[in-house]
Amino acid sequence: MIELNQYKTLTFDCYGTLIDWENGILGVLKPLLLVHNTNLDDEEIIKIFAEFEAELETGEYLKYREVLKRVVQKFGERFGFEPTTDELNSLADSIQHWLPFPDTVEALRALSQKFKLVIISNVDDDLFAFSAKHLQVEFDQIITAEQAKSYKPSLNNFRLAIQRINLPLEQILHVAASVYHDIVTAKSLGLSTVWVNRRADKNKTSTTYSQISQPNLEVPDLKTLAAMSSPNPQ
């Protein structure tokens, strides 16, 4: 357990933590694949998406819009079809419609009464601007992959955020749903971490961590974290 009162700034991953990226991705890729006679279950689509995305993000920096375009192209290469121009752009174009999880906005509003809020996200500036409208709170800092010219789990993204926040590490708490993209790297730099385990029913090893990936706190959603920070938690 951690004492939330010691922190002044909460840094957040966005997609998967605040925004329901899985439903956003599935809403595009599932029908696209069906049009091309490819019927995959949701978990398989997400698994393949994550594989392609990670591969593209570890090479030479590409804007996230281009990463998503190439992800669609790779689906076509794997399953034997040639995506149209509209299909290649469909994932990036859909981000403006991706919605927050049901608990996100209320929790962020509550947390903003006590902490400064910062975004550290693997996205382009213009694409995050769409999501910011849905999130309905003012962020003190927004650090994107486009600004860092790298993608988490790169140390570079977190170092840029720490530099801009300009507080001692012990006053910054990083909140994220991805152990791979966020928790491991943040901890390696000395940050405390909260794992928002929104996929608890799908994370078969949700209570098993390596020493390096052990979060300081695990919660099922942001509502729980906001309640813990309340002066009179229910």
PDB file of C-alpha atoms in Angstrom:
ATOM      1  CA  MET A   1       0.000   0.000   0.000  1.00  0.00           C
ATOM      2  CA  ILE A   2       1.143   3.552  -0.686  1.00  0.00           C
ATOM      3  CA  GLU A   3       0.311   6.856   0.962  1.00  0.00           C
ATOM      4  CA  LEU A   4      -1.276   8.973  -1.751  1.00  0.00           C
ATOM      5  CA  ASN A   5      -0.843  12.187   0.232  1.00  0.00           C
ATOM      6  CA  GLN A   6       2.905  12.183  -0.447  1.00  0.00           C
ATOM      7  CA  TYR A   7       2.379  12.782  -4.194  1.00  0.00           C
ATOM      8  CA  LYS A   8       1.775  16.108  -5.911  1.00  0.00           C
ATOM      9  CA  THR A   9       1.482  14.946  -9.540  1.00  0.00           C
ATOM     10  CA  LEU A  10      -0.212  11.924 -11.083  1.00  0.00           C
ATOM     11  CA  THR A  11       1.032  10.918 -14.537  1.00  0.00           C
ATOM     12  CA  PHE A  12      -1.277   8.824 -16.688  1.00  0.00           C
ATOM     13  CA  ASP A  13      -1.043   6.569 -19.654  1.00  0.00           C
ATOM     14  CA  CYS A  14      -4.070   7.378 -21.816  1.00  0.00           C
ATOM     15  CA  TYR A  15      -5.141   4.535 -24.108  1.00  0.00           C
ATOM     16  CA  GLY A  16      -6.113   1.467 -22.124  1.00  0.00           C
ATOM     17  CA  THR A  17      -6.020   3.416 -18.855  1.00  0.00           C
ATOM     18  CA  LEU A  18      -8.325   6.391 -19.483  1.00  0.00           C
ATOM     19  CA  ILE A  19      -9.659   5.663 -22.979  1.00  0.00           C
ATOM     20  CA  ASP A  20     -11.163   2.299 -23.952  1.00  0.00           C
ATOM     21  CA  TRP A  21      -8.709   1.570 -26.781  1.00  0.00           C
ATOM     22  CA  GLU A  22      -9.660  -2.104 -27.148  1.00  0.00           C
ATOM     23  CA  ASN A  23     -13.254  -1.334 -28.073  1.00  0.00           C
ATOM     24  CA  GLY A  24     -11.991   1.429 -30.341  1.00  0.00           C
ATOM     25  CA  ILE A  25      -9.623  -0.914 -32.152  1.00  0.00           C
ATOM     26  CA  LEU A  26     -12.104  -3.782 -32.361  1.00  0.00           C
ATOM     27  CA  GLY A  27     -14.787  -1.452 -33.704  1.00  0.00           C
ATOM     28  CA  VAL A  28     -12.553  -0.841 -36.729  1.00  0.00           C
ATOM     29  CA  LEU A  29     -10.572  -4.036 -37.249  1.00  0.00           C
ATOM     30  CA  LYS A  30     -13.295  -6.619 -36.649  1.00  0.00           C
ATOM     31  CA  PRO A  31     -15.590  -5.443 -39.485  1.00  0.00           C
ATOM     32  CA  LEU A  32     -12.589  -4.640 -41.717  1.00  0.00           C
ATOM     33  CA  LEU A  33     -11.314  -8.205 -41.366  1.00  0.00           C
ATOM     34  CA  LEU A  34     -14.782  -9.677 -41.945  1.00  0.00           C
ATOM     35  CA  VAL A  35     -15.067  -7.738 -45.223  1.00  0.00           C
ATOM     36  CA  HIS A  36     -11.882  -9.548 -46.256  1.00  0.00           C
ATOM     37  CA  ASN A  37     -13.202 -12.958 -45.183  1.00  0.00           C
ATOM     38  CA  THR A  38     -11.141 -13.109 -41.990  1.00  0.00           C
ATOM     39  CA  ASN A  39     -13.035 -13.971 -38.803  1.00  0.00           C
ATOM     40  CA  LEU A  40     -10.917 -13.667 -35.652  1.00  0.00           C
ATOM     41  CA  ASP A  41     -12.055 -13.502 -32.038  1.00  0.00           C
ATOM     42  CA  ASP A  42     -11.510 -10.287 -30.109  1.00  0.00           C
ATOM     43  CA  GLU A  43      -8.522 -11.508 -28.100  1.00  0.00           C
ATOM     44  CA  GLU A  44      -6.719 -12.685 -31.227  1.00  0.00           C
ATOM     45  CA  ILE A  45      -7.243  -9.324 -32.933  1.00  0.00           C
ATOM     46  CA  ILE A  46      -5.883  -7.444 -29.901  1.00  0.00           C
ATOM     47  CA  LYS A  47      -2.928  -9.838 -29.618  1.00  0.00           C
ATOM     48  CA  ILE A  48      -1.963  -9.405 -33.287  1.00  0.00           C
ATOM     49  CA  PHE A  49      -2.488  -5.635 -33.099  1.00  0.00           C
ATOM     50  CA  ALA A  50      -0.154  -5.429 -30.086  1.00  0.00           C
ATOM     51  CA  GLU A  51       2.462  -7.536 -31.888  1.00  0.00           C
ATOM     52  CA  PHE A  52       2.443  -5.318 -34.993  1.00  0.00           C
ATOM     53  CA  GLU A  53       2.317  -2.083 -32.999  1.00  0.00           C
ATOM     54  CA  ALA A  54       5.282  -3.033 -30.793  1.00  0.00           C
ATOM     55  CA  GLU A  55       7.339  -4.019 -33.847  1.00  0.00           C
ATOM     56  CA  LEU A  56       6.647  -0.694 -35.578  1.00  0.00           C
ATOM     57  CA  GLU A  57       7.279   1.392 -32.472  1.00  0.00           C
ATOM     58  CA  THR A  58      10.716  -0.084 -31.749  1.00  0.00           C
ATOM     59  CA  GLY A  59      12.230   0.879 -35.097  1.00  0.00           C
ATOM     60  CA  GLU A  60      12.937   4.333 -36.493  1.00  0.00           C
ATOM     61  CA  TYR A  61      10.396   6.819 -35.123  1.00  0.00           C
ATOM     62  CA  LEU A  62       7.178   7.076 -37.095  1.00  0.00           C
ATOM     63  CA  LYS A  63       4.206   9.247 -36.207  1.00  0.00           C
ATOM     64  CA  TYR A  64       1.459   7.210 -34.570  1.00  0.00           C
ATOM     65  CA  ARG A  65      -0.886   7.830 -37.477  1.00  0.00           C
ATOM     66  CA  GLU A  66       1.684   6.107 -39.698  1.00  0.00           C
ATOM     67  CA  VAL A  67       2.128   3.289 -37.161  1.00  0.00           C
ATOM     68  CA  LEU A  68      -1.610   2.578 -37.257  1.00  0.00           C
ATOM     69  CA  LYS A  69      -1.630   2.711 -41.057  1.00  0.00           C
ATOM     70  CA  ARG A  70       1.151   0.133 -41.212  1.00  0.00           C
ATOM     71  CA  VAL A  71      -0.612  -2.037 -38.627  1.00  0.00           C
ATOM     72  CA  VAL A  72      -3.576  -2.318 -41.007  1.00  0.00           C
ATOM     73  CA  GLN A  73      -1.189  -3.062 -43.873  1.00  0.00           C
ATOM     74  CA  LYS A  74       0.402  -5.850 -41.832  1.00  0.00           C
ATOM     75  CA  PHE A  75      -3.006  -7.381 -41.120  1.00  0.00           C
ATOM     76  CA  GLY A  76      -3.519  -7.443 -44.862  1.00  0.00           C
ATOM     77  CA  GLU A  77      -0.136  -9.080 -45.460  1.00  0.00           C
ATOM     78  CA  ARG A  78      -0.774 -11.751 -42.826  1.00  0.00           C
ATOM     79  CA  PHE A  79      -4.282 -12.608 -43.959  1.00  0.00           C
ATOM     80  CA  GLY A  80      -3.881 -12.167 -47.705  1.00  0.00           C
ATOM     81  CA  PHE A  81      -5.687  -8.972 -48.666  1.00  0.00           C
ATOM     82  CA  GLU A  82      -4.763  -5.470 -49.840  1.00  0.00           C
ATOM     83  CA  PRO A  83      -6.383  -2.739 -47.706  1.00  0.00           C
ATOM     84  CA  THR A  84      -7.887   0.252 -49.484  1.00  0.00           C
ATOM     85  CA  THR A  85      -6.642   3.776 -48.723  1.00  0.00           C
ATOM     86  CA  ASP A  86      -9.665   4.388 -46.492  1.00  0.00           C
ATOM     87  CA  GLU A  87      -9.020   1.132 -44.659  1.00  0.00           C
ATOM     88  CA  LEU A  88      -5.362   2.018 -44.122  1.00  0.00           C
ATOM     89  CA  ASN A  89      -6.442   5.298 -42.512  1.00  0.00           C
ATOM     90  CA  SER A  90      -9.392   3.843 -40.610  1.00  0.00           C
ATOM     91  CA  LEU A  91      -7.685   3.163 -37.253  1.00  0.00           C
ATOM     92  CA  ALA A  92      -6.148   6.621 -36.933  1.00  0.00           C
ATOM     93  CA  ASP A  93      -9.346   8.281 -38.152  1.00  0.00           C
ATOM     94  CA  SER A  94     -11.354   6.391 -35.533  1.00  0.00           C
ATOM     95  CA  ILE A  95      -9.409   7.707 -32.515  1.00  0.00           C
ATOM     96  CA  GLN A  96     -11.593  10.815 -32.392  1.00  0.00           C
ATOM     97  CA  HIS A  97     -14.512   8.489 -31.542  1.00  0.00           C
ATOM     98  CA  TRP A  98     -12.763   6.358 -28.890  1.00  0.00           C
ATOM     99  CA  LEU A  99     -14.491   6.947 -25.570  1.00  0.00           C
ATOM    100  CA  PRO A 100     -13.286   6.997 -21.962  1.00  0.00           C
ATOM    101  CA  PHE A 101     -14.048   4.084 -19.659  1.00  0.00           C
ATOM    102  CA  PRO A 102     -17.268   4.750 -17.695  1.00  0.00           C
ATOM    103  CA  ASP A 103     -15.377   5.691 -14.506  1.00  0.00           C
ATOM    104  CA  THR A 104     -12.664   7.841 -16.110  1.00  0.00           C
ATOM    105  CA  VAL A 105     -14.096  11.360 -16.287  1.00  0.00           C
ATOM    106  CA  GLU A 106     -15.570  11.448 -12.802  1.00  0.00           C
ATOM    107  CA  ALA A 107     -12.382   9.951 -11.321  1.00  0.00           C
ATOM    108  CA  LEU A 108     -10.141  12.466 -13.127  1.00  0.00           C
ATOM    109  CA  ARG A 109     -12.295  15.342 -11.916  1.00  0.00           C
ATOM    110  CA  ALA A 110     -12.006  14.098  -8.338  1.00  0.00           C
ATOM    111  CA  LEU A 111      -8.248  13.536  -8.598  1.00  0.00           C
ATOM    112  CA  SER A 112      -7.699  16.964 -10.161  1.00  0.00           C
ATOM    113  CA  GLN A 113      -8.949  18.551  -6.938  1.00  0.00           C
ATOM    114  CA  LYS A 114      -5.897  17.187  -5.133  1.00  0.00           C
ATOM    115  CA  PHE A 115      -3.180  16.505  -7.730  1.00  0.00           C
ATOM    116  CA  LYS A 116      -1.734  17.969 -10.882  1.00  0.00           C
ATOM    117  CA  LEU A 117      -2.531  15.630 -13.775  1.00  0.00           C
ATOM    118  CA  VAL A 118      -0.096  14.780 -16.579  1.00  0.00           C
ATOM    119  CA  ILE A 119      -0.455  12.612 -19.707  1.00  0.00           C
ATOM    120  CA  ILE A 120       2.391  10.417 -21.016  1.00  0.00           C
ATOM    121  CA  SER A 121       0.967   8.779 -24.134  1.00  0.00           C
ATOM    122  CA  ASN A 122       2.128   6.880 -27.229  1.00  0.00           C
ATOM    123  CA  VAL A 123       0.222   9.110 -29.626  1.00  0.00           C
ATOM    124  CA  ASP A 124       0.459  12.174 -31.909  1.00  0.00           C
ATOM    125  CA  ASP A 125      -0.418  15.618 -30.593  1.00  0.00           C
ATOM    126  CA  ASP A 126      -3.391  16.077 -32.918  1.00  0.00           C
ATOM    127  CA  LEU A 127      -4.809  12.630 -32.170  1.00  0.00           C
ATOM    128  CA  PHE A 128      -4.631  13.179 -28.407  1.00  0.00           C
ATOM    129  CA  ALA A 129      -6.450  16.485 -28.864  1.00  0.00           C
ATOM    130  CA  PHE A 130      -9.542  14.485 -29.863  1.00  0.00           C
ATOM    131  CA  SER A 131      -9.282  12.359 -26.719  1.00  0.00           C
ATOM    132  CA  ALA A 132      -8.694  15.396 -24.495  1.00  0.00           C
ATOM    133  CA  LYS A 133     -12.179  16.645 -25.384  1.00  0.00           C
ATOM    134  CA  HIS A 134     -13.685  13.385 -24.126  1.00  0.00           C
ATOM    135  CA  LEU A 135     -11.640  13.422 -20.916  1.00  0.00           C
ATOM    136  CA  GLN A 136     -13.064  16.821 -19.891  1.00  0.00           C
ATOM    137  CA  VAL A 137     -10.288  17.856 -17.482  1.00  0.00           C
ATOM    138  CA  GLU A 138      -7.338  20.210 -17.760  1.00  0.00           C
ATOM    139  CA  PHE A 139      -3.956  18.478 -17.774  1.00  0.00           C
ATOM    140  CA  ASP A 140      -0.948  20.285 -16.365  1.00  0.00           C
ATOM    141  CA  GLN A 141       1.356  18.692 -18.961  1.00  0.00           C
ATOM    142  CA  ILE A 142       0.801  16.519 -22.038  1.00  0.00           C
ATOM    143  CA  ILE A 143       3.784  14.472 -23.215  1.00  0.00           C
ATOM    144  CA  THR A 144       3.241  12.548 -26.441  1.00  0.00           C
ATOM    145  CA  ALA A 145       5.367  10.175 -28.461  1.00  0.00           C
ATOM    146  CA  GLU A 146       5.445  12.834 -31.159  1.00  0.00           C
ATOM    147  CA  GLN A 147       7.171  15.219 -28.750  1.00  0.00           C
ATOM    148  CA  ALA A 148       9.575  12.579 -27.422  1.00  0.00           C
ATOM    149  CA  LYS A 149      10.196  11.076 -30.886  1.00  0.00           C
ATOM    150  CA  SER A 150      10.002   7.656 -29.236  1.00  0.00           C
ATOM    151  CA  TYR A 151       7.434   5.273 -27.812  1.00  0.00           C
ATOM    152  CA  LYS A 152       7.019   3.805 -24.362  1.00  0.00           C
ATOM    153  CA  PRO A 153       8.511   1.621 -22.927  1.00  0.00           C
ATOM    154  CA  SER A 154      11.432   3.873 -23.947  1.00  0.00           C
ATOM    155  CA  LEU A 155      13.041   5.649 -21.001  1.00  0.00           C
ATOM    156  CA  ASN A 156      13.080   8.799 -23.127  1.00  0.00           C
ATOM    157  CA  ASN A 157       9.346   9.463 -22.812  1.00  0.00           C
ATOM    158  CA  PHE A 158       9.431   9.270 -19.026  1.00  0.00           C
ATOM    159  CA  ARG A 159      12.605  11.330 -18.738  1.00  0.00           C
ATOM    160  CA  LEU A 160      10.988  14.075 -20.810  1.00  0.00           C
ATOM    161  CA  ALA A 161       7.954  14.016 -18.530  1.00  0.00           C
ATOM    162  CA  ILE A 162      10.064  14.099 -15.356  1.00  0.00           C
ATOM    163  CA  GLN A 163      12.053  17.036 -16.734  1.00  0.00           C
ATOM    164  CA  ARG A 164       8.917  19.028 -17.522  1.00  0.00           C
ATOM    165  CA  ILE A 165       7.170  18.219 -14.240  1.00  0.00           C
ATOM    166  CA  ASN A 166      10.264  19.378 -12.354  1.00  0.00           C
ATOM    167  CA  LEU A 167       9.457  17.711  -9.038  1.00  0.00           C
ATOM    168  CA  PRO A 168      11.355  15.162  -6.948  1.00  0.00           C
ATOM    169  CA  LEU A 169      10.585  11.613  -8.118  1.00  0.00           C
ATOM    170  CA  GLU A 170       9.003  10.754  -4.778  1.00  0.00           C
ATOM    171  CA  GLN A 171       6.279  13.326  -5.468  1.00  0.00           C
ATOM    172  CA  ILE A 172       5.263  11.770  -8.832  1.00  0.00           C
ATOM    173  CA  LEU A 173       2.978   8.734  -9.136  1.00  0.00           C
ATOM    174  CA  HIS A 174       2.544   7.008 -12.514  1.00  0.00           C
ATOM    175  CA  VAL A 175      -0.825   5.390 -13.240  1.00  0.00           C
ATOM    176  CA  ALA A 176      -1.150   2.936 -16.127  1.00  0.00           C
ATOM    177  CA  ALA A 177      -2.823  -0.209 -17.400  1.00  0.00           C
ATOM    178  CA  SER A 178       0.195  -1.647 -19.230  1.00  0.00           C
ATOM    179  CA  VAL A 179       2.974  -3.350 -17.267  1.00  0.00           C
ATOM    180  CA  TYR A 180       5.036  -3.647 -20.465  1.00  0.00           C
ATOM    181  CA  HIS A 181       4.704  -0.060 -21.738  1.00  0.00           C
ATOM    182  CA  ASP A 182       4.623   1.774 -18.421  1.00  0.00           C
ATOM    183  CA  ILE A 183       5.087   0.053 -15.080  1.00  0.00           C
ATOM    184  CA  VAL A 184       8.482  -1.559 -15.728  1.00  0.00           C
ATOM    185  CA  THR A 185      10.054   1.580 -17.213  1.00  0.00           C
ATOM    186  CA  ALA A 186       8.585   3.977 -14.664  1.00  0.00           C
ATOM    187  CA  LYS A 187       9.827   1.830 -11.783  1.00  0.00           C
ATOM    188  CA  SER A 188      13.285   1.537 -13.345  1.00  0.00           C
ATOM    189  CA  LEU A 189      13.549   5.334 -13.154  1.00  0.00           C
ATOM    190  CA  GLY A 190      12.516   5.410  -9.506  1.00  0.00           C
ATOM    191  CA  LEU A 191       8.855   6.359  -9.903  1.00  0.00           C
ATOM    192  CA  SER A 192       6.094   4.834  -7.798  1.00  0.00           C
ATOM    193  CA  THR A 193       3.433   3.139  -9.903  1.00  0.00           C
ATOM    194  CA  VAL A 194      -0.230   2.186  -9.852  1.00  0.00           C
ATOM    195  CA  TRP A 195      -1.338  -0.640 -12.111  1.00  0.00           C
ATOM    196  CA  VAL A 196      -4.925  -0.123 -13.279  1.00  0.00           C
ATOM    197  CA  ASN A 197      -5.703  -3.744 -14.047  1.00  0.00           C
ATOM    198  CA  ARG A 198      -8.742  -3.238 -16.273  1.00  0.00           C
ATOM    199  CA  ARG A 199      -8.153  -6.637 -17.883  1.00  0.00           C
ATOM    200  CA  ALA A 200      -8.161  -8.602 -14.624  1.00  0.00           C
ATOM    201  CA  ASP A 201     -10.504 -11.196 -16.123  1.00  0.00           C
ATOM    202  CA  LYS A 202      -8.099 -11.674 -19.049  1.00  0.00           C
ATOM    203  CA  ASN A 203      -4.741 -11.273 -17.282  1.00  0.00           C
ATOM    204  CA  LYS A 204      -4.227 -14.847 -16.197  1.00  0.00           C
ATOM    205  CA  THR A 205      -1.171 -13.911 -14.135  1.00  0.00           C
ATOM    206  CA  SER A 206      -2.580 -10.681 -12.741  1.00  0.00           C
ATOM    207  CA  THR A 207      -1.202 -11.335  -9.246  1.00  0.00           C
ATOM    208  CA  THR A 208       2.194 -12.615 -10.392  1.00  0.00           C
ATOM    209  CA  TYR A 209       4.966 -10.156 -11.191  1.00  0.00           C
ATOM    210  CA  SER A 210       8.685 -10.225 -11.664  1.00  0.00           C
ATOM    211  CA  GLN A 211      10.499  -8.087  -9.122  1.00  0.00           C
ATOM    212  CA  ILE A 212      11.121  -5.333 -11.675  1.00  0.00           C
ATOM    213  CA  SER A 213       7.470  -5.081 -12.721  1.00  0.00           C
ATOM    214  CA  GLN A 214       5.933  -5.096  -9.232  1.00  0.00           C
ATOM    215  CA  PRO A 215       3.642  -2.048  -9.026  1.00  0.00           C
ATOM    216  CA  ASN A 216       3.329  -0.214  -5.732  1.00  0.00           C
ATOM    217  CA  LEU A 217      -0.437  -0.523  -5.939  1.00  0.00           C
ATOM    218  CA  GLU A 218      -2.949  -2.459  -8.068  1.00  0.00           C
ATOM    219  CA  VAL A 219      -6.501  -1.207  -8.599  1.00  0.00           C
ATOM    220  CA  PRO A 220      -9.252  -2.494 -10.920  1.00  0.00           C
ATOM    221  CA  ASP A 221     -10.221   0.988 -12.155  1.00  0.00           C
ATOM    222  CA  LEU A 222      -9.729   4.718 -11.624  1.00  0.00           C
ATOM    223  CA  LYS A 223     -12.826   5.003  -9.466  1.00  0.00           C
ATOM    224  CA  THR A 224     -11.040   2.917  -6.851  1.00  0.00           C
ATOM    225  CA  LEU A 225      -7.953   5.129  -6.956  1.00  0.00           C
ATOM    226  CA  ALA A 226     -10.035   8.294  -6.672  1.00  0.00           C
ATOM    227  CA  ALA A 227     -11.890   6.868  -3.668  1.00  0.00           C
ATOM    228  CA  MET A 228      -8.562   6.057  -1.975  1.00  0.00           C
ATOM    229  CA  SER A 229      -7.448   9.665  -2.365  1.00  0.00           C
ATOM    230  CA  SER A 230     -10.626  11.051  -0.855  1.00  0.00           C
ATOM    231  CA  PRO A 231     -10.282  12.527   2.640  1.00  0.00           C
ATOM    232  CA  ASN A 232     -13.276  10.425   3.680  1.00  0.00           C
ATOM    233  CA  PRO A 233     -13.076   7.248   1.580  1.00  0.00           C
ATOM    234  CA  GLN A 234     -16.329   5.307   1.439  1.00  0.00           C
TER     235      GLN A 234
END
